[in-house]
Amino acid sequence: MRSPCPSNPISRPAYQGSNPISDIWAVHALRIVAKYLKRAVRNPDDLEARSNMHLASAFAGIGFGNAGVHLCHGMSYPISGLVKTYKAKDYNVDHPLVPHGLSVVLTSPAVFTFTAQMFPERHLETAEILGADTRTARIADAGPVLADALRKLLLDLDVDDGLAAIGYSKADIPALVKGTLPQERVTKLSPRPQSEEDLSALFEASMKLY
């Protein structure tokens, strides 16, 4: 809502949500990621791929710097913060650690299945950029189509198989939800409002990906 505008700037939202300028940067970054991410992961000496991923990171940052992010990020904070014994592959650390990117992406199939009904065309566009054949996809299937595209990408990259693979179980869901609720700075940017029950269902759906 643009109005009524709070008189004190500190009371205004930190982000403005989706807008035409951010959309351009987000799609541009996504296309680069789709082309170069697997190459960069599989061959650290592929300087072309790694350089383009640096660019994609910058372009994505320009995109969400004023648009903001939403549920995957809001849910990621307790995923990282409540870590038990998990240490990410290839991280040389002496303490449990769930890297930010991993904590964000593990809920993405469930989250985008949940949000797709609010803007299915955008979800299908994203799935197509990531390599899905959307020519015969129905609008009503936008969420599952994007979720499947994400699962395929994550599986190809050997990403851990959901929250269970990093040490969480159904018994942890109440604590994960509790840790998400204060993150309104980002969760309220979600195109679909969510209840505590919705968050519980999203965490449960993210326990296993493949």
PDB file of C-alpha atoms in Angstrom:
ATOM      1  CA  MET A   1       0.000   0.000   0.000  1.00  0.00           C
ATOM      2  CA  ARG A   2       1.387   3.383  -1.024  1.00  0.00           C
ATOM      3  CA  SER A   3      -0.936   5.256   1.304  1.00  0.00           C
ATOM      4  CA  PRO A   4      -1.539   6.276   3.947  1.00  0.00           C
ATOM      5  CA  CYS A   5       2.195   6.783   4.278  1.00  0.00           C
ATOM      6  CA  PRO A   6       3.588   6.731   7.834  1.00  0.00           C
ATOM      7  CA  SER A   7       4.901  10.136   8.863  1.00  0.00           C
ATOM      8  CA  ASN A   8       8.094   8.623  10.297  1.00  0.00           C
ATOM      9  CA  PRO A   9      10.288   6.951   7.635  1.00  0.00           C
ATOM     10  CA  ILE A  10      11.407   4.286  10.111  1.00  0.00           C
ATOM     11  CA  SER A  11       7.827   2.970  10.123  1.00  0.00           C
ATOM     12  CA  ARG A  12       7.774   2.513   6.362  1.00  0.00           C
ATOM     13  CA  PRO A  13       8.494  -0.875   4.759  1.00  0.00           C
ATOM     14  CA  ALA A  14      12.139  -1.588   4.011  1.00  0.00           C
ATOM     15  CA  TYR A  15      11.236  -2.781   0.517  1.00  0.00           C
ATOM     16  CA  GLN A  16       8.618  -1.949  -2.087  1.00  0.00           C
ATOM     17  CA  GLY A  17       8.000  -5.403  -3.544  1.00  0.00           C
ATOM     18  CA  SER A  18       7.921  -6.358  -7.201  1.00  0.00           C
ATOM     19  CA  ASN A  19       8.330  -3.471  -9.629  1.00  0.00           C
ATOM     20  CA  PRO A  20       9.162  -3.184 -13.359  1.00  0.00           C
ATOM     21  CA  ILE A  21      12.820  -2.269 -12.834  1.00  0.00           C
ATOM     22  CA  SER A  22      13.531  -5.043 -10.349  1.00  0.00           C
ATOM     23  CA  ASP A  23      11.738  -7.532 -12.597  1.00  0.00           C
ATOM     24  CA  ILE A  24      14.160  -6.824 -15.426  1.00  0.00           C
ATOM     25  CA  TRP A  25      17.221  -7.419 -13.234  1.00  0.00           C
ATOM     26  CA  ALA A  26      15.740 -10.522 -11.636  1.00  0.00           C
ATOM     27  CA  VAL A  27      14.963 -12.194 -14.959  1.00  0.00           C
ATOM     28  CA  HIS A  28      18.361 -11.198 -16.365  1.00  0.00           C
ATOM     29  CA  ALA A  29      20.132 -12.728 -13.360  1.00  0.00           C
ATOM     30  CA  LEU A  30      18.029 -15.876 -13.562  1.00  0.00           C
ATOM     31  CA  ARG A  31      18.939 -16.444 -17.216  1.00  0.00           C
ATOM     32  CA  ILE A  32      22.643 -16.182 -16.401  1.00  0.00           C
ATOM     33  CA  VAL A  33      22.252 -18.580 -13.468  1.00  0.00           C
ATOM     34  CA  ALA A  34      20.438 -21.070 -15.671  1.00  0.00           C
ATOM     35  CA  LYS A  35      23.295 -20.976 -18.161  1.00  0.00           C
ATOM     36  CA  TYR A  36      26.345 -20.936 -15.881  1.00  0.00           C
ATOM     37  CA  LEU A  37      25.569 -22.250 -12.382  1.00  0.00           C
ATOM     38  CA  LYS A  38      26.101 -25.944 -13.098  1.00  0.00           C
ATOM     39  CA  ARG A  39      29.324 -25.207 -14.961  1.00  0.00           C
ATOM     40  CA  ALA A  40      30.643 -23.077 -12.111  1.00  0.00           C
ATOM     41  CA  VAL A  41      29.861 -25.740  -9.512  1.00  0.00           C
ATOM     42  CA  ARG A  42      31.272 -28.654 -11.480  1.00  0.00           C
ATOM     43  CA  ASN A  43      34.474 -26.967 -12.571  1.00  0.00           C
ATOM     44  CA  PRO A  44      35.898 -24.317 -10.226  1.00  0.00           C
ATOM     45  CA  ASP A  45      38.525 -23.501 -12.879  1.00  0.00           C
ATOM     46  CA  ASP A  46      35.856 -22.436 -15.390  1.00  0.00           C
ATOM     47  CA  LEU A  47      36.524 -18.724 -15.124  1.00  0.00           C
ATOM     48  CA  GLU A  48      33.881 -17.797 -17.687  1.00  0.00           C
ATOM     49  CA  ALA A  49      31.188 -19.532 -15.642  1.00  0.00           C
ATOM     50  CA  ARG A  50      32.420 -18.171 -12.321  1.00  0.00           C
ATOM     51  CA  SER A  51      32.740 -14.626 -13.695  1.00  0.00           C
ATOM     52  CA  ASN A  52      29.206 -14.755 -15.010  1.00  0.00           C
ATOM     53  CA  MET A  53      27.943 -16.049 -11.672  1.00  0.00           C
ATOM     54  CA  HIS A  54      29.580 -13.047 -10.005  1.00  0.00           C
ATOM     55  CA  LEU A  55      27.689 -10.827 -12.437  1.00  0.00           C
ATOM     56  CA  ALA A  56      24.454 -12.719 -11.813  1.00  0.00           C
ATOM     57  CA  SER A  57      24.921 -12.208  -8.081  1.00  0.00           C
ATOM     58  CA  ALA A  58      25.344  -8.472  -8.586  1.00  0.00           C
ATOM     59  CA  PHE A  59      22.392  -8.230 -10.974  1.00  0.00           C
ATOM     60  CA  ALA A  60      20.148 -10.200  -8.603  1.00  0.00           C
ATOM     61  CA  GLY A  61      21.199  -7.914  -5.767  1.00  0.00           C
ATOM     62  CA  ILE A  62      20.224  -4.865  -7.809  1.00  0.00           C
ATOM     63  CA  GLY A  63      16.888  -6.553  -8.440  1.00  0.00           C
ATOM     64  CA  PHE A  64      15.965  -7.435  -4.894  1.00  0.00           C
ATOM     65  CA  GLY A  65      17.801  -4.518  -3.303  1.00  0.00           C
ATOM     66  CA  ASN A  66      14.599  -2.496  -3.448  1.00  0.00           C
ATOM     67  CA  ALA A  67      12.035  -5.178  -4.284  1.00  0.00           C
ATOM     68  CA  GLY A  68      12.987  -7.350  -1.326  1.00  0.00           C
ATOM     69  CA  VAL A  69      12.723 -11.114  -0.866  1.00  0.00           C
ATOM     70  CA  HIS A  70      10.087 -13.187   0.905  1.00  0.00           C
ATOM     71  CA  LEU A  71       9.224 -16.596   2.342  1.00  0.00           C
ATOM     72  CA  CYS A  72      12.303 -18.641   1.421  1.00  0.00           C
ATOM     73  CA  HIS A  73      14.470 -16.031   3.101  1.00  0.00           C
ATOM     74  CA  GLY A  74      12.225 -15.565   6.112  1.00  0.00           C
ATOM     75  CA  MET A  75      12.182 -19.310   6.680  1.00  0.00           C
ATOM     76  CA  SER A  76      15.925 -19.575   6.168  1.00  0.00           C
ATOM     77  CA  TYR A  77      16.853 -17.729   9.352  1.00  0.00           C
ATOM     78  CA  PRO A  78      15.703 -20.417  11.785  1.00  0.00           C
ATOM     79  CA  ILE A  79      17.006 -23.128   9.450  1.00  0.00           C
ATOM     80  CA  SER A  80      20.490 -21.665   9.833  1.00  0.00           C
ATOM     81  CA  GLY A  81      20.058 -20.432  13.389  1.00  0.00           C
ATOM     82  CA  LEU A  82      18.794 -23.702  14.891  1.00  0.00           C
ATOM     83  CA  VAL A  83      21.407 -25.898  13.207  1.00  0.00           C
ATOM     84  CA  LYS A  84      22.386 -28.910  15.308  1.00  0.00           C
ATOM     85  CA  THR A  85      25.392 -30.838  14.019  1.00  0.00           C
ATOM     86  CA  TYR A  86      25.265 -30.307  10.248  1.00  0.00           C
ATOM     87  CA  LYS A  87      28.368 -29.051   8.463  1.00  0.00           C
ATOM     88  CA  ALA A  88      28.021 -28.218   4.800  1.00  0.00           C
ATOM     89  CA  LYS A  89      30.008 -30.210   2.283  1.00  0.00           C
ATOM     90  CA  ASP A  90      33.316 -28.603   1.314  1.00  0.00           C
ATOM     91  CA  TYR A  91      33.148 -26.045   4.138  1.00  0.00           C
ATOM     92  CA  ASN A  92      36.216 -26.230   6.356  1.00  0.00           C
ATOM     93  CA  VAL A  93      34.626 -25.117   9.632  1.00  0.00           C
ATOM     94  CA  ASP A  94      34.935 -26.249  13.244  1.00  0.00           C
ATOM     95  CA  HIS A  95      31.272 -25.652  14.103  1.00  0.00           C
ATOM     96  CA  PRO A  96      27.843 -26.632  12.709  1.00  0.00           C
ATOM     97  CA  LEU A  97      26.875 -24.488   9.731  1.00  0.00           C
ATOM     98  CA  VAL A  98      24.035 -24.284   7.222  1.00  0.00           C
ATOM     99  CA  PRO A  99      25.170 -21.765   4.566  1.00  0.00           C
ATOM    100  CA  HIS A 100      22.667 -19.056   3.724  1.00  0.00           C
ATOM    101  CA  GLY A 101      22.121 -20.177   0.136  1.00  0.00           C
ATOM    102  CA  LEU A 102      21.373 -23.727   1.228  1.00  0.00           C
ATOM    103  CA  SER A 103      18.999 -22.600   3.972  1.00  0.00           C
ATOM    104  CA  VAL A 104      17.090 -20.531   1.401  1.00  0.00           C
ATOM    105  CA  VAL A 105      16.885 -22.990  -1.457  1.00  0.00           C
ATOM    106  CA  LEU A 106      15.723 -26.057   0.494  1.00  0.00           C
ATOM    107  CA  THR A 107      12.247 -24.579   0.954  1.00  0.00           C
ATOM    108  CA  SER A 108      11.948 -23.169  -2.568  1.00  0.00           C
ATOM    109  CA  PRO A 109       9.943 -26.017  -4.171  1.00  0.00           C
ATOM    110  CA  ALA A 110       7.355 -25.907  -1.381  1.00  0.00           C
ATOM    111  CA  VAL A 111       7.230 -22.109  -1.223  1.00  0.00           C
ATOM    112  CA  PHE A 112       6.737 -21.571  -4.945  1.00  0.00           C
ATOM    113  CA  THR A 113       4.081 -24.272  -5.073  1.00  0.00           C
ATOM    114  CA  PHE A 114       2.354 -22.260  -2.343  1.00  0.00           C
ATOM    115  CA  THR A 115       2.706 -18.839  -4.015  1.00  0.00           C
ATOM    116  CA  ALA A 116       2.047 -19.858  -7.630  1.00  0.00           C
ATOM    117  CA  GLN A 117      -1.702 -19.259  -7.483  1.00  0.00           C
ATOM    118  CA  MET A 118      -1.086 -15.535  -6.979  1.00  0.00           C
ATOM    119  CA  PHE A 119       0.874 -15.091 -10.229  1.00  0.00           C
ATOM    120  CA  PRO A 120       1.061 -18.383 -12.147  1.00  0.00           C
ATOM    121  CA  GLU A 121       2.370 -16.816 -15.344  1.00  0.00           C
ATOM    122  CA  ARG A 122       5.492 -15.542 -13.574  1.00  0.00           C
ATOM    123  CA  HIS A 123       6.100 -18.929 -11.985  1.00  0.00           C
ATOM    124  CA  LEU A 124       5.834 -20.628 -15.387  1.00  0.00           C
ATOM    125  CA  GLU A 125       8.230 -18.094 -16.898  1.00  0.00           C
ATOM    126  CA  THR A 126      10.747 -18.910 -14.181  1.00  0.00           C
ATOM    127  CA  ALA A 127      10.347 -22.635 -14.777  1.00  0.00           C
ATOM    128  CA  GLU A 128      10.925 -22.118 -18.496  1.00  0.00           C
ATOM    129  CA  ILE A 129      14.096 -20.118 -17.865  1.00  0.00           C
ATOM    130  CA  LEU A 130      15.340 -22.971 -15.678  1.00  0.00           C
ATOM    131  CA  GLY A 131      14.825 -25.407 -18.538  1.00  0.00           C
ATOM    132  CA  ALA A 132      11.305 -26.765 -18.092  1.00  0.00           C
ATOM    133  CA  ASP A 133       9.131 -27.401 -21.142  1.00  0.00           C
ATOM    134  CA  THR A 134       6.101 -25.252 -20.353  1.00  0.00           C
ATOM    135  CA  ARG A 135       4.464 -25.320 -23.791  1.00  0.00           C
ATOM    136  CA  THR A 136       1.637 -27.584 -22.672  1.00  0.00           C
ATOM    137  CA  ALA A 137       1.635 -26.606 -18.987  1.00  0.00           C
ATOM    138  CA  ARG A 138      -1.656 -25.499 -17.508  1.00  0.00           C
ATOM    139  CA  ILE A 139      -1.886 -22.293 -15.491  1.00  0.00           C
ATOM    140  CA  ALA A 140      -3.190 -24.326 -12.559  1.00  0.00           C
ATOM    141  CA  ASP A 141      -0.019 -26.432 -12.605  1.00  0.00           C
ATOM    142  CA  ALA A 142       2.408 -23.505 -12.435  1.00  0.00           C
ATOM    143  CA  GLY A 143       3.497 -24.288  -8.881  1.00  0.00           C
ATOM    144  CA  PRO A 144       4.283 -27.981  -9.379  1.00  0.00           C
ATOM    145  CA  VAL A 145       5.975 -27.240 -12.714  1.00  0.00           C
ATOM    146  CA  LEU A 146       8.339 -24.719 -11.129  1.00  0.00           C
ATOM    147  CA  ALA A 147       8.881 -26.957  -8.092  1.00  0.00           C
ATOM    148  CA  ASP A 148       9.873 -29.844 -10.355  1.00  0.00           C
ATOM    149  CA  ALA A 149      12.280 -27.598 -12.291  1.00  0.00           C
ATOM    150  CA  LEU A 150      13.890 -26.531  -9.023  1.00  0.00           C
ATOM    151  CA  ARG A 151      14.152 -30.098  -7.742  1.00  0.00           C
ATOM    152  CA  LYS A 152      15.831 -31.175 -10.976  1.00  0.00           C
ATOM    153  CA  LEU A 153      18.340 -28.341 -10.692  1.00  0.00           C
ATOM    154  CA  LEU A 154      19.059 -29.075  -7.030  1.00  0.00           C
ATOM    155  CA  LEU A 155      19.433 -32.793  -7.694  1.00  0.00           C
ATOM    156  CA  ASP A 156      21.823 -32.104 -10.583  1.00  0.00           C
ATOM    157  CA  LEU A 157      23.891 -29.980  -8.196  1.00  0.00           C
ATOM    158  CA  ASP A 158      23.892 -32.688  -5.500  1.00  0.00           C
ATOM    159  CA  VAL A 159      22.132 -30.448  -2.995  1.00  0.00           C
ATOM    160  CA  ASP A 160      21.094 -32.103   0.272  1.00  0.00           C
ATOM    161  CA  ASP A 161      17.734 -33.892   0.151  1.00  0.00           C
ATOM    162  CA  GLY A 162      15.655 -31.474   2.167  1.00  0.00           C
ATOM    163  CA  LEU A 163      15.615 -30.351   5.784  1.00  0.00           C
ATOM    164  CA  ALA A 164      15.798 -33.917   7.076  1.00  0.00           C
ATOM    165  CA  ALA A 165      19.172 -34.319   5.381  1.00  0.00           C
ATOM    166  CA  ILE A 166      20.591 -31.415   7.394  1.00  0.00           C
ATOM    167  CA  GLY A 167      19.335 -32.708  10.726  1.00  0.00           C
ATOM    168  CA  TYR A 168      15.732 -31.560  11.137  1.00  0.00           C
ATOM    169  CA  SER A 169      12.612 -33.626  11.761  1.00  0.00           C
ATOM    170  CA  LYS A 170       8.882 -33.001  12.164  1.00  0.00           C
ATOM    171  CA  ALA A 171       9.506 -32.439  15.850  1.00  0.00           C
ATOM    172  CA  ASP A 172      11.500 -29.308  14.964  1.00  0.00           C
ATOM    173  CA  ILE A 173       8.731 -27.679  12.935  1.00  0.00           C
ATOM    174  CA  PRO A 174       7.188 -25.668  15.814  1.00  0.00           C
ATOM    175  CA  ALA A 175      10.585 -24.109  16.589  1.00  0.00           C
ATOM    176  CA  LEU A 176      11.224 -23.398  12.900  1.00  0.00           C
ATOM    177  CA  VAL A 177       7.832 -21.701  12.610  1.00  0.00           C
ATOM    178  CA  LYS A 178       8.465 -19.712  15.786  1.00  0.00           C
ATOM    179  CA  GLY A 179      11.765 -18.521  14.330  1.00  0.00           C
ATOM    180  CA  THR A 180      10.057 -17.457  11.098  1.00  0.00           C
ATOM    181  CA  LEU A 181       7.189 -15.451  12.596  1.00  0.00           C
ATOM    182  CA  PRO A 182       9.316 -12.407  13.597  1.00  0.00           C
ATOM    183  CA  GLN A 183      10.759 -12.104  10.081  1.00  0.00           C
ATOM    184  CA  GLU A 184       7.921  -9.887   8.855  1.00  0.00           C
ATOM    185  CA  ARG A 185      10.421  -7.554   7.177  1.00  0.00           C
ATOM    186  CA  VAL A 186      10.528 -10.174   4.412  1.00  0.00           C
ATOM    187  CA  THR A 187       7.641 -12.605   4.965  1.00  0.00           C
ATOM    188  CA  LYS A 188       5.050  -9.858   4.490  1.00  0.00           C
ATOM    189  CA  LEU A 189       6.415  -9.342   0.986  1.00  0.00           C
ATOM    190  CA  SER A 190       5.152 -12.773  -0.028  1.00  0.00           C
ATOM    191  CA  PRO A 191       2.514 -12.511  -2.757  1.00  0.00           C
ATOM    192  CA  ARG A 192       0.393 -14.926  -0.689  1.00  0.00           C
ATOM    193  CA  PRO A 193      -0.201 -14.277   3.014  1.00  0.00           C
ATOM    194  CA  GLN A 194       0.648 -17.183   5.266  1.00  0.00           C
ATOM    195  CA  SER A 195      -0.616 -18.449   8.610  1.00  0.00           C
ATOM    196  CA  GLU A 196       1.312 -20.420  11.204  1.00  0.00           C
ATOM    197  CA  GLU A 197      -0.389 -23.515   9.831  1.00  0.00           C
ATOM    198  CA  ASP A 198       0.808 -22.630   6.327  1.00  0.00           C
ATOM    199  CA  LEU A 199       4.365 -22.236   7.560  1.00  0.00           C
ATOM    200  CA  SER A 200       4.174 -25.592   9.339  1.00  0.00           C
ATOM    201  CA  ALA A 201       2.993 -27.234   6.129  1.00  0.00           C
ATOM    202  CA  LEU A 202       5.790 -25.591   4.123  1.00  0.00           C
ATOM    203  CA  PHE A 203       8.466 -26.803   6.521  1.00  0.00           C
ATOM    204  CA  GLU A 204       6.970 -30.288   6.503  1.00  0.00           C
ATOM    205  CA  ALA A 205       6.877 -30.340   2.684  1.00  0.00           C
ATOM    206  CA  SER A 206      10.547 -29.309   2.678  1.00  0.00           C
ATOM    207  CA  MET A 207      11.763 -32.174   4.846  1.00  0.00           C
ATOM    208  CA  LYS A 208      12.472 -34.246   1.731  1.00  0.00           C
ATOM    209  CA  LEU A 209      12.912 -32.912  -1.805  1.00  0.00           C
ATOM    210  CA  TYR A 210      13.546 -35.865  -4.072  1.00  0.00           C
TER     211      TYR A 210
END
